[in-house]
Amino acid sequence: MHRNLLVDTTKVLMAMMVVGIHSALFNDVSAPASHLLVEGAFRIAVPIFFVFNGYYLADGIQNQKNIYSLTRKILLLYVFWMLVYSPFYAYVAGEQPLVALRRLARTLLVGYFHLWYLIAMVYAMLLLRLMRNWSRSRLTLAALALFGAGTALQYLNYYGNLNLPVWLYRNGIFFGLPFMLAGYLIRTDKNRYPATQVGLALIVGLSMLLAESVLSNTYGRVGHGVDMYLSLIVTAPATAMLLLRFSNTTNSDHLSKLSGGVYFIHPLMMSLVFYFSKTAPPSWVLFLSTTLLCLVAFFPLYFLSKRRSFIL
């Protein structure tokens, strides 16, 4: 199978950005600069993942048999990694049984920590299947409306006094579906817009992202992450469109698997770094150590995935 080499390379970089987010990279060096990275530039990573998902799943969702196979594959991946991380969420000391049951049910429905991405993809993919015969304009409006609603909830939470749970807006409906719709629309007409227009949209989107991250640093609530910026609905699809125009291909799936491996296993590797550190390591040490451990752990994971595809 021919794969886009630049897309797969970008996915590895995006996975490393997620590690940077969870490492709070450079927060101990310069909080404002760290915010521009961690709560700014790096926030483009997951939206781009969703855009690529929508692009490459566009053909599969047209067929009932394919959608069943795709859903089963992602759910198996989700169940496997939820089991791997179950020691982190399965038990809370002193928790009442009924409270624990509700919490576990909610965690299974929305995903633990970074695994929200997988279950959100399932929800978004099934919704996209239902919407597959909609007109291009209707799909575009749906993507904009849903992402706008989700971002509004995020803004109310971040700039206001609300304490909304993050899963209320960072989910398959308000986050995953809009970007997967963008990828789906790109697939149906990849060359609809000239490269110059896409490049201009990317410049505008990145400028808006910078402005939004500065505003969030100045006026936002301390200690709260920002997952959704309005500019991302422009920046992520524009980035994906430019990358997909390059035709360099590879027959290897190593890079694609590596991006998944880094994404799925990095919290475990980060926990190991903390466990063996006598004191909290500097953020750049945490980032580099976690990344290197992920690279080492990837090799056995990759070979295991050859036997059990639900691992990666």
mmCIF file of C-alpha atoms in Angstrom:
data_model
loop_
_atom_site.group_PDB
_atom_site.id
_atom_site.type_symbol
_atom_site.label_atom_id
_atom_site.label_comp_id
_atom_site.label_asym_id
_atom_site.label_seq_id
_atom_site.Cartn_x
_atom_site.Cartn_y
_atom_site.Cartn_z
ATOM 1 C CA MET A 1 0.000 0.000 0.000
ATOM 2 C CA HIS A 2 1.367 3.409 -1.010
ATOM 3 C CA ARG A 3 1.450 5.959 1.810
ATOM 4 C CA ASN A 4 2.093 9.698 1.695
ATOM 5 C CA LEU A 5 5.559 10.067 3.215
ATOM 6 C CA LEU A 6 5.100 13.707 4.212
ATOM 7 C CA VAL A 7 1.751 12.998 5.883
ATOM 8 C CA ASP A 8 3.200 10.113 7.905
ATOM 9 C CA THR A 9 6.214 12.217 8.917
ATOM 10 C CA THR A 10 3.900 15.036 9.987
ATOM 11 C CA LYS A 11 1.867 12.616 12.102
ATOM 12 C CA VAL A 12 5.024 11.702 14.036
ATOM 13 C CA LEU A 13 5.724 15.404 14.642
ATOM 14 C CA MET A 14 2.108 15.899 15.751
ATOM 15 C CA ALA A 15 2.433 13.031 18.239
ATOM 16 C CA MET A 16 5.574 14.674 19.625
ATOM 17 C CA MET A 17 3.605 17.912 19.996
ATOM 18 C CA VAL A 18 1.116 16.037 22.168
ATOM 19 C CA VAL A 19 4.041 14.867 24.319
ATOM 20 C CA GLY A 20 5.109 18.517 24.498
ATOM 21 C CA ILE A 21 1.639 19.525 25.692
ATOM 22 C CA HIS A 22 1.603 16.942 28.455
ATOM 23 C CA SER A 23 5.180 17.845 29.423
ATOM 24 C CA ALA A 24 4.211 21.533 29.791
ATOM 25 C CA LEU A 25 7.323 22.151 27.693
ATOM 26 C CA PHE A 26 9.422 25.163 28.808
ATOM 27 C CA ASN A 27 6.856 26.224 31.409
ATOM 28 C CA ASP A 28 9.665 26.286 33.960
ATOM 29 C CA VAL A 29 11.807 28.467 31.684
ATOM 30 C CA SER A 30 9.324 31.042 30.390
ATOM 31 C CA ALA A 31 5.621 30.705 31.147
ATOM 32 C CA PRO A 32 4.475 33.084 28.347
ATOM 33 C CA ALA A 33 6.658 31.375 25.720
ATOM 34 C CA SER A 34 5.524 27.965 26.939
ATOM 35 C CA HIS A 35 1.893 29.054 26.677
ATOM 36 C CA LEU A 36 2.374 30.072 23.035
ATOM 37 C CA LEU A 37 3.677 26.569 22.342
ATOM 38 C CA VAL A 38 1.691 24.306 24.661
ATOM 39 C CA GLU A 39 -1.597 26.216 24.559
ATOM 40 C CA GLY A 40 -0.995 27.614 21.089
ATOM 41 C CA ALA A 41 1.014 26.063 18.268
ATOM 42 C CA PHE A 42 0.925 22.496 19.612
ATOM 43 C CA ARG A 43 -2.889 22.565 19.746
ATOM 44 C CA ILE A 44 -2.971 22.080 15.991
ATOM 45 C CA ALA A 45 -1.826 18.458 16.397
ATOM 46 C CA VAL A 46 -5.045 16.593 17.244
ATOM 47 C CA PRO A 47 -7.225 18.558 14.778
ATOM 48 C CA ILE A 48 -4.808 17.593 11.991
ATOM 49 C CA PHE A 49 -5.049 13.949 13.082
ATOM 50 C CA PHE A 50 -8.838 14.175 12.742
ATOM 51 C CA VAL A 51 -8.592 15.838 9.314
ATOM 52 C CA PHE A 52 -6.390 12.997 8.081
ATOM 53 C CA ASN A 53 -8.848 10.503 9.601
ATOM 54 C CA GLY A 54 -11.706 12.029 7.634
ATOM 55 C CA TYR A 55 -9.626 12.109 4.462
ATOM 56 C CA TYR A 56 -8.485 8.500 4.548
ATOM 57 C CA LEU A 57 -11.787 7.098 5.835
ATOM 58 C CA ALA A 58 -13.849 8.905 3.195
ATOM 59 C CA ASP A 59 -14.114 5.881 0.909
ATOM 60 C CA GLY A 60 -14.617 3.385 3.729
ATOM 61 C CA ILE A 61 -17.684 5.056 5.218
ATOM 62 C CA GLN A 62 -19.614 4.674 1.961
ATOM 63 C CA ASN A 63 -19.948 0.930 2.486
ATOM 64 C CA GLN A 64 -21.859 -0.677 5.369
ATOM 65 C CA LYS A 65 -19.430 -3.595 5.587
ATOM 66 C CA ASN A 66 -16.423 -1.269 5.622
ATOM 67 C CA ILE A 67 -17.864 0.954 8.336
ATOM 68 C CA TYR A 68 -18.463 -2.114 10.514
ATOM 69 C CA SER A 69 -14.879 -3.264 9.982
ATOM 70 C CA LEU A 70 -13.440 0.203 10.690
ATOM 71 C CA THR A 71 -15.557 0.662 13.815
ATOM 72 C CA ARG A 72 -14.560 -2.750 15.128
ATOM 73 C CA LYS A 73 -10.869 -2.041 14.493
ATOM 74 C CA ILE A 74 -10.889 1.294 16.336
ATOM 75 C CA LEU A 75 -12.987 -0.065 19.214
ATOM 76 C CA LEU A 76 -10.561 -2.960 19.700
ATOM 77 C CA LEU A 77 -7.704 -0.459 19.773
ATOM 78 C CA TYR A 78 -9.653 1.624 22.271
ATOM 79 C CA VAL A 79 -10.499 -1.317 24.538
ATOM 80 C CA PHE A 80 -6.899 -2.547 24.520
ATOM 81 C CA TRP A 81 -5.418 0.791 25.557
ATOM 82 C CA MET A 82 -8.194 1.467 28.068
ATOM 83 C CA LEU A 83 -7.248 -1.845 29.696
ATOM 84 C CA VAL A 84 -3.564 -0.883 29.645
ATOM 85 C CA TYR A 85 -4.351 2.388 31.442
ATOM 86 C CA SER A 86 -7.040 0.946 33.732
ATOM 87 C CA PRO A 87 -4.752 1.029 36.821
ATOM 88 C CA PHE A 88 -4.746 4.826 36.483
ATOM 89 C CA TYR A 89 -8.528 5.241 36.662
ATOM 90 C CA ALA A 90 -10.197 2.017 37.812
ATOM 91 C CA TYR A 91 -9.897 2.615 41.549
ATOM 92 C CA VAL A 92 -10.107 5.740 43.713
ATOM 93 C CA ALA A 93 -9.528 5.252 47.434
ATOM 94 C CA GLY A 94 -12.562 5.980 49.590
ATOM 95 C CA GLU A 95 -14.966 6.341 46.678
ATOM 96 C CA GLN A 96 -18.540 5.164 47.213
ATOM 97 C CA PRO A 97 -19.566 2.215 44.967
ATOM 98 C CA LEU A 98 -22.335 4.115 43.152
ATOM 99 C CA VAL A 99 -20.083 7.125 42.578
ATOM 100 C CA ALA A 100 -17.326 4.818 41.320
ATOM 101 C CA LEU A 101 -19.740 3.086 38.941
ATOM 102 C CA ARG A 102 -20.906 6.394 37.456
ATOM 103 C CA ARG A 103 -17.327 7.615 37.092
ATOM 104 C CA LEU A 104 -16.191 4.404 35.396
ATOM 105 C CA ALA A 105 -19.171 4.433 33.027
ATOM 106 C CA ARG A 106 -18.424 8.034 32.075
ATOM 107 C CA THR A 107 -14.721 7.253 31.596
ATOM 108 C CA LEU A 108 -15.547 4.341 29.288
ATOM 109 C CA LEU A 109 -17.896 6.522 27.235
ATOM 110 C CA VAL A 110 -15.570 9.515 26.852
ATOM 111 C CA GLY A 111 -12.131 7.929 27.234
ATOM 112 C CA TYR A 112 -9.337 8.166 29.785
ATOM 113 C CA PHE A 113 -6.937 11.111 29.361
ATOM 114 C CA HIS A 114 -5.514 10.999 25.801
ATOM 115 C CA LEU A 115 -7.683 8.040 24.761
ATOM 116 C CA TRP A 116 -10.656 10.377 24.302
ATOM 117 C CA TYR A 117 -9.320 10.749 20.759
ATOM 118 C CA LEU A 118 -10.098 7.139 19.820
ATOM 119 C CA ILE A 119 -13.664 7.006 21.089
ATOM 120 C CA ALA A 120 -14.322 10.475 19.654
ATOM 121 C CA MET A 121 -13.189 9.134 16.281
ATOM 122 C CA VAL A 122 -15.716 6.307 16.533
ATOM 123 C CA TYR A 123 -18.594 8.675 17.329
ATOM 124 C CA ALA A 124 -17.535 11.084 14.575
ATOM 125 C CA MET A 125 -17.135 8.312 12.011
ATOM 126 C CA LEU A 126 -20.608 6.898 12.692
ATOM 127 C CA LEU A 127 -22.146 10.365 12.422
ATOM 128 C CA LEU A 128 -20.240 11.002 9.202
ATOM 129 C CA ARG A 129 -21.665 7.772 7.843
ATOM 130 C CA LEU A 130 -25.186 9.105 8.480
ATOM 131 C CA MET A 131 -24.300 12.426 6.829
ATOM 132 C CA ARG A 132 -22.497 10.982 3.795
ATOM 133 C CA ASN A 133 -25.214 11.958 1.302
ATOM 134 C CA TRP A 134 -25.506 15.558 2.455
ATOM 135 C CA SER A 135 -24.533 18.307 0.044
ATOM 136 C CA ARG A 136 -21.094 19.889 0.276
ATOM 137 C CA SER A 137 -22.526 23.183 1.524
ATOM 138 C CA ARG A 138 -24.624 21.444 4.174
ATOM 139 C CA LEU A 139 -21.612 19.466 5.435
ATOM 140 C CA THR A 140 -19.537 22.650 5.566
ATOM 141 C CA LEU A 141 -22.204 24.480 7.551
ATOM 142 C CA ALA A 142 -22.551 21.523 9.926
ATOM 143 C CA ALA A 143 -18.789 21.484 10.555
ATOM 144 C CA LEU A 144 -18.676 25.229 11.223
ATOM 145 C CA ALA A 145 -21.780 25.201 13.434
ATOM 146 C CA LEU A 146 -20.656 22.241 15.544
ATOM 147 C CA PHE A 147 -17.126 23.514 16.016
ATOM 148 C CA GLY A 148 -18.439 27.003 16.759
ATOM 149 C CA ALA A 149 -20.755 25.607 19.442
ATOM 150 C CA GLY A 150 -17.971 23.550 21.005
ATOM 151 C CA THR A 151 -15.555 26.473 20.967
ATOM 152 C CA ALA A 152 -18.193 28.706 22.568
ATOM 153 C CA LEU A 153 -18.501 26.210 25.431
ATOM 154 C CA GLN A 154 -14.709 26.115 25.761
ATOM 155 C CA TYR A 155 -14.546 29.933 25.846
ATOM 156 C CA LEU A 156 -17.314 30.158 28.450
ATOM 157 C CA ASN A 157 -15.386 27.666 30.531
ATOM 158 C CA TYR A 158 -11.992 29.319 30.038
ATOM 159 C CA TYR A 159 -12.867 33.002 30.200
ATOM 160 C CA GLY A 160 -15.962 32.775 32.391
ATOM 161 C CA ASN A 161 -16.732 31.292 35.765
ATOM 162 C CA LEU A 162 -18.188 28.025 34.524
ATOM 163 C CA ASN A 163 -16.667 24.719 35.521
ATOM 164 C CA LEU A 164 -17.759 22.556 32.617
ATOM 165 C CA PRO A 165 -16.192 19.104 32.248
ATOM 166 C CA VAL A 166 -13.812 19.012 29.302
ATOM 167 C CA TRP A 167 -15.639 16.072 27.708
ATOM 168 C CA LEU A 168 -18.690 18.291 27.222
ATOM 169 C CA TYR A 169 -17.010 20.128 24.338
ATOM 170 C CA ARG A 170 -13.858 18.121 23.521
ATOM 171 C CA ASN A 171 -15.642 15.126 22.056
ATOM 172 C CA GLY A 172 -16.621 13.391 18.846
ATOM 173 C CA ILE A 173 -19.475 15.787 18.071
ATOM 174 C CA PHE A 174 -18.032 19.247 18.693
ATOM 175 C CA PHE A 175 -14.362 18.439 18.053
ATOM 176 C CA GLY A 176 -13.823 15.224 16.108
ATOM 177 C CA LEU A 177 -16.682 15.479 13.610
ATOM 178 C CA PRO A 178 -15.975 19.031 12.317
ATOM 179 C CA PHE A 179 -12.373 18.152 11.465
ATOM 180 C CA MET A 180 -13.262 14.747 10.040
ATOM 181 C CA LEU A 181 -15.871 16.499 7.896
ATOM 182 C CA ALA A 182 -13.113 18.810 6.686
ATOM 183 C CA GLY A 183 -10.963 15.815 5.743
ATOM 184 C CA TYR A 184 -13.920 14.143 4.048
ATOM 185 C CA LEU A 185 -14.614 17.280 1.993
ATOM 186 C CA ILE A 186 -10.945 17.596 1.038
ATOM 187 C CA ARG A 187 -10.976 13.986 -0.213
ATOM 188 C CA THR A 188 -14.001 14.584 -2.434
ATOM 189 C CA ASP A 189 -12.309 17.548 -4.144
ATOM 190 C CA LYS A 190 -8.666 17.825 -3.094
ATOM 191 C CA ASN A 191 -7.706 20.378 -5.748
ATOM 192 C CA ARG A 192 -10.754 22.602 -5.356
ATOM 193 C CA TYR A 193 -8.628 25.521 -4.160
ATOM 194 C CA PRO A 194 -5.279 26.662 -5.646
ATOM 195 C CA ALA A 195 -2.202 26.226 -3.468
ATOM 196 C CA THR A 196 -1.822 30.011 -3.178
ATOM 197 C CA GLN A 197 -5.295 30.358 -1.653
ATOM 198 C CA VAL A 198 -4.670 27.473 0.740
ATOM 199 C CA GLY A 199 -1.307 28.972 1.711
ATOM 200 C CA LEU A 200 -2.935 32.338 2.365
ATOM 201 C CA ALA A 201 -5.622 30.665 4.483
ATOM 202 C CA LEU A 202 -2.880 28.931 6.470
ATOM 203 C CA ILE A 203 -1.050 32.210 7.106
ATOM 204 C CA VAL A 204 -4.284 33.868 8.251
ATOM 205 C CA GLY A 205 -5.147 30.848 10.406
ATOM 206 C CA LEU A 206 -1.729 30.740 12.065
ATOM 207 C CA SER A 207 -1.891 34.485 12.734
ATOM 208 C CA MET A 208 -5.301 34.038 14.340
ATOM 209 C CA LEU A 209 -3.995 31.099 16.391
ATOM 210 C CA LEU A 210 -1.116 33.224 17.666
ATOM 211 C CA ALA A 211 -3.517 36.045 18.569
ATOM 212 C CA GLU A 212 -5.915 33.670 20.331
ATOM 213 C CA SER A 213 -3.117 32.051 22.333
ATOM 214 C CA VAL A 214 -1.857 35.504 23.422
ATOM 215 C CA LEU A 215 -5.387 36.442 24.510
ATOM 216 C CA SER A 216 -5.820 33.171 26.387
ATOM 217 C CA ASN A 217 -2.528 33.762 28.198
ATOM 218 C CA THR A 218 -3.562 37.310 29.120
ATOM 219 C CA TYR A 219 -7.203 36.852 30.075
ATOM 220 C CA GLY A 220 -7.774 33.114 30.520
ATOM 221 C CA ARG A 221 -8.007 31.077 33.699
ATOM 222 C CA VAL A 222 -4.699 29.937 35.130
ATOM 223 C CA GLY A 223 -4.168 26.186 35.171
ATOM 224 C CA HIS A 224 -6.734 25.389 32.477
ATOM 225 C CA GLY A 225 -5.698 23.974 29.114
ATOM 226 C CA VAL A 226 -7.139 25.256 25.838
ATOM 227 C CA ASP A 227 -8.171 22.549 23.377
ATOM 228 C CA MET A 228 -10.315 24.546 20.965
ATOM 229 C CA TYR A 229 -9.511 27.793 19.190
ATOM 230 C CA LEU A 230 -11.722 29.167 16.416
ATOM 231 C CA SER A 231 -8.652 29.529 14.196
ATOM 232 C CA LEU A 232 -8.076 25.759 14.218
ATOM 233 C CA ILE A 233 -11.022 25.165 11.883
ATOM 234 C CA VAL A 234 -9.027 27.097 9.256
ATOM 235 C CA THR A 235 -5.462 26.200 10.217
ATOM 236 C CA ALA A 236 -5.785 22.410 10.480
ATOM 237 C CA PRO A 237 -7.600 21.791 7.150
ATOM 238 C CA ALA A 238 -5.307 24.241 5.324
ATOM 239 C CA THR A 239 -2.220 22.478 6.693
ATOM 240 C CA ALA A 240 -3.597 19.085 5.685
ATOM 241 C CA MET A 241 -4.504 20.302 2.192
ATOM 242 C CA LEU A 242 -0.973 21.548 1.557
ATOM 243 C CA LEU A 243 0.617 18.352 2.867
ATOM 244 C CA LEU A 244 -1.669 16.151 0.773
ATOM 245 C CA ARG A 245 -0.553 17.926 -2.413
ATOM 246 C CA PHE A 246 2.882 16.325 -2.122
ATOM 247 C CA SER A 247 3.077 12.956 -3.840
ATOM 248 C CA ASN A 248 6.215 11.385 -2.336
ATOM 249 C CA THR A 249 5.141 7.919 -1.265
ATOM 250 C CA THR A 250 6.436 4.991 0.744
ATOM 251 C CA ASN A 251 5.381 1.366 1.060
ATOM 252 C CA SER A 252 6.327 1.273 4.736
ATOM 253 C CA ASP A 253 3.866 1.847 7.571
ATOM 254 C CA HIS A 254 6.648 2.396 10.144
ATOM 255 C CA LEU A 255 6.138 6.149 10.486
ATOM 256 C CA SER A 256 2.366 5.856 10.700
ATOM 257 C CA LYS A 257 2.658 3.172 13.374
ATOM 258 C CA LEU A 258 5.311 5.220 15.180
ATOM 259 C CA SER A 259 2.989 8.213 15.490
ATOM 260 C CA GLY A 260 0.321 5.974 17.007
ATOM 261 C CA GLY A 261 2.842 4.318 19.294
ATOM 262 C CA VAL A 262 4.140 7.631 20.635
ATOM 263 C CA TYR A 263 0.610 8.931 21.139
ATOM 264 C CA PHE A 264 -0.721 5.863 22.937
ATOM 265 C CA ILE A 265 2.232 5.023 25.160
ATOM 266 C CA HIS A 266 3.678 8.431 26.102
ATOM 267 C CA PRO A 267 1.726 8.827 29.399
ATOM 268 C CA LEU A 268 3.153 5.489 30.564
ATOM 269 C CA MET A 269 6.676 6.553 29.639
ATOM 270 C CA MET A 270 6.131 9.907 31.337
ATOM 271 C CA SER A 271 5.030 8.103 34.495
ATOM 272 C CA LEU A 272 8.262 6.085 34.398
ATOM 273 C CA VAL A 273 10.325 9.271 34.168
ATOM 274 C CA PHE A 274 8.548 10.691 37.225
ATOM 275 C CA TYR A 275 8.860 7.397 39.091
ATOM 276 C CA PHE A 276 12.640 7.180 38.671
ATOM 277 C CA SER A 277 13.273 10.905 39.226
ATOM 278 C CA LYS A 278 14.068 11.943 42.782
ATOM 279 C CA THR A 279 12.749 15.432 42.021
ATOM 280 C CA ALA A 280 10.476 16.791 39.303
ATOM 281 C CA PRO A 281 12.636 16.954 36.151
ATOM 282 C CA PRO A 282 12.878 20.115 34.029
ATOM 283 C CA SER A 283 10.179 20.160 31.365
ATOM 284 C CA TRP A 284 12.638 19.746 28.485
ATOM 285 C CA VAL A 285 14.198 16.729 30.230
ATOM 286 C CA LEU A 286 10.730 15.253 30.754
ATOM 287 C CA PHE A 287 9.895 15.830 27.086
ATOM 288 C CA LEU A 288 13.116 14.352 25.700
ATOM 289 C CA SER A 289 13.176 11.423 28.137
ATOM 290 C CA THR A 290 9.563 10.548 27.403
ATOM 291 C CA THR A 291 10.117 10.791 23.647
ATOM 292 C CA LEU A 292 13.226 8.585 23.769
ATOM 293 C CA LEU A 293 11.460 5.993 25.924
ATOM 294 C CA CYS A 294 8.555 5.991 23.466
ATOM 295 C CA LEU A 295 10.971 5.310 20.604
ATOM 296 C CA VAL A 296 12.521 2.407 22.518
ATOM 297 C CA ALA A 297 9.121 0.983 23.483
ATOM 298 C CA PHE A 298 7.846 1.321 19.926
ATOM 299 C CA PHE A 299 9.931 -1.564 18.567
ATOM 300 C CA PRO A 300 8.376 -4.345 20.672
ATOM 301 C CA LEU A 301 4.956 -2.734 20.212
ATOM 302 C CA TYR A 302 5.396 -2.712 16.446
ATOM 303 C CA PHE A 303 6.350 -6.386 16.276
ATOM 304 C CA LEU A 304 3.505 -7.316 18.614
ATOM 305 C CA SER A 305 1.100 -5.377 16.394
ATOM 306 C CA LYS A 306 2.051 -7.649 13.502
ATOM 307 C CA ARG A 307 0.398 -10.472 15.433
ATOM 308 C CA ARG A 308 -2.311 -8.434 17.160
ATOM 309 C CA SER A 309 -3.447 -5.511 15.025
ATOM 310 C CA PHE A 310 -5.422 -3.927 17.876
ATOM 311 C CA ILE A 311 -2.172 -2.806 19.546
ATOM 312 C CA LEU A 312 -1.289 -0.106 16.987
#
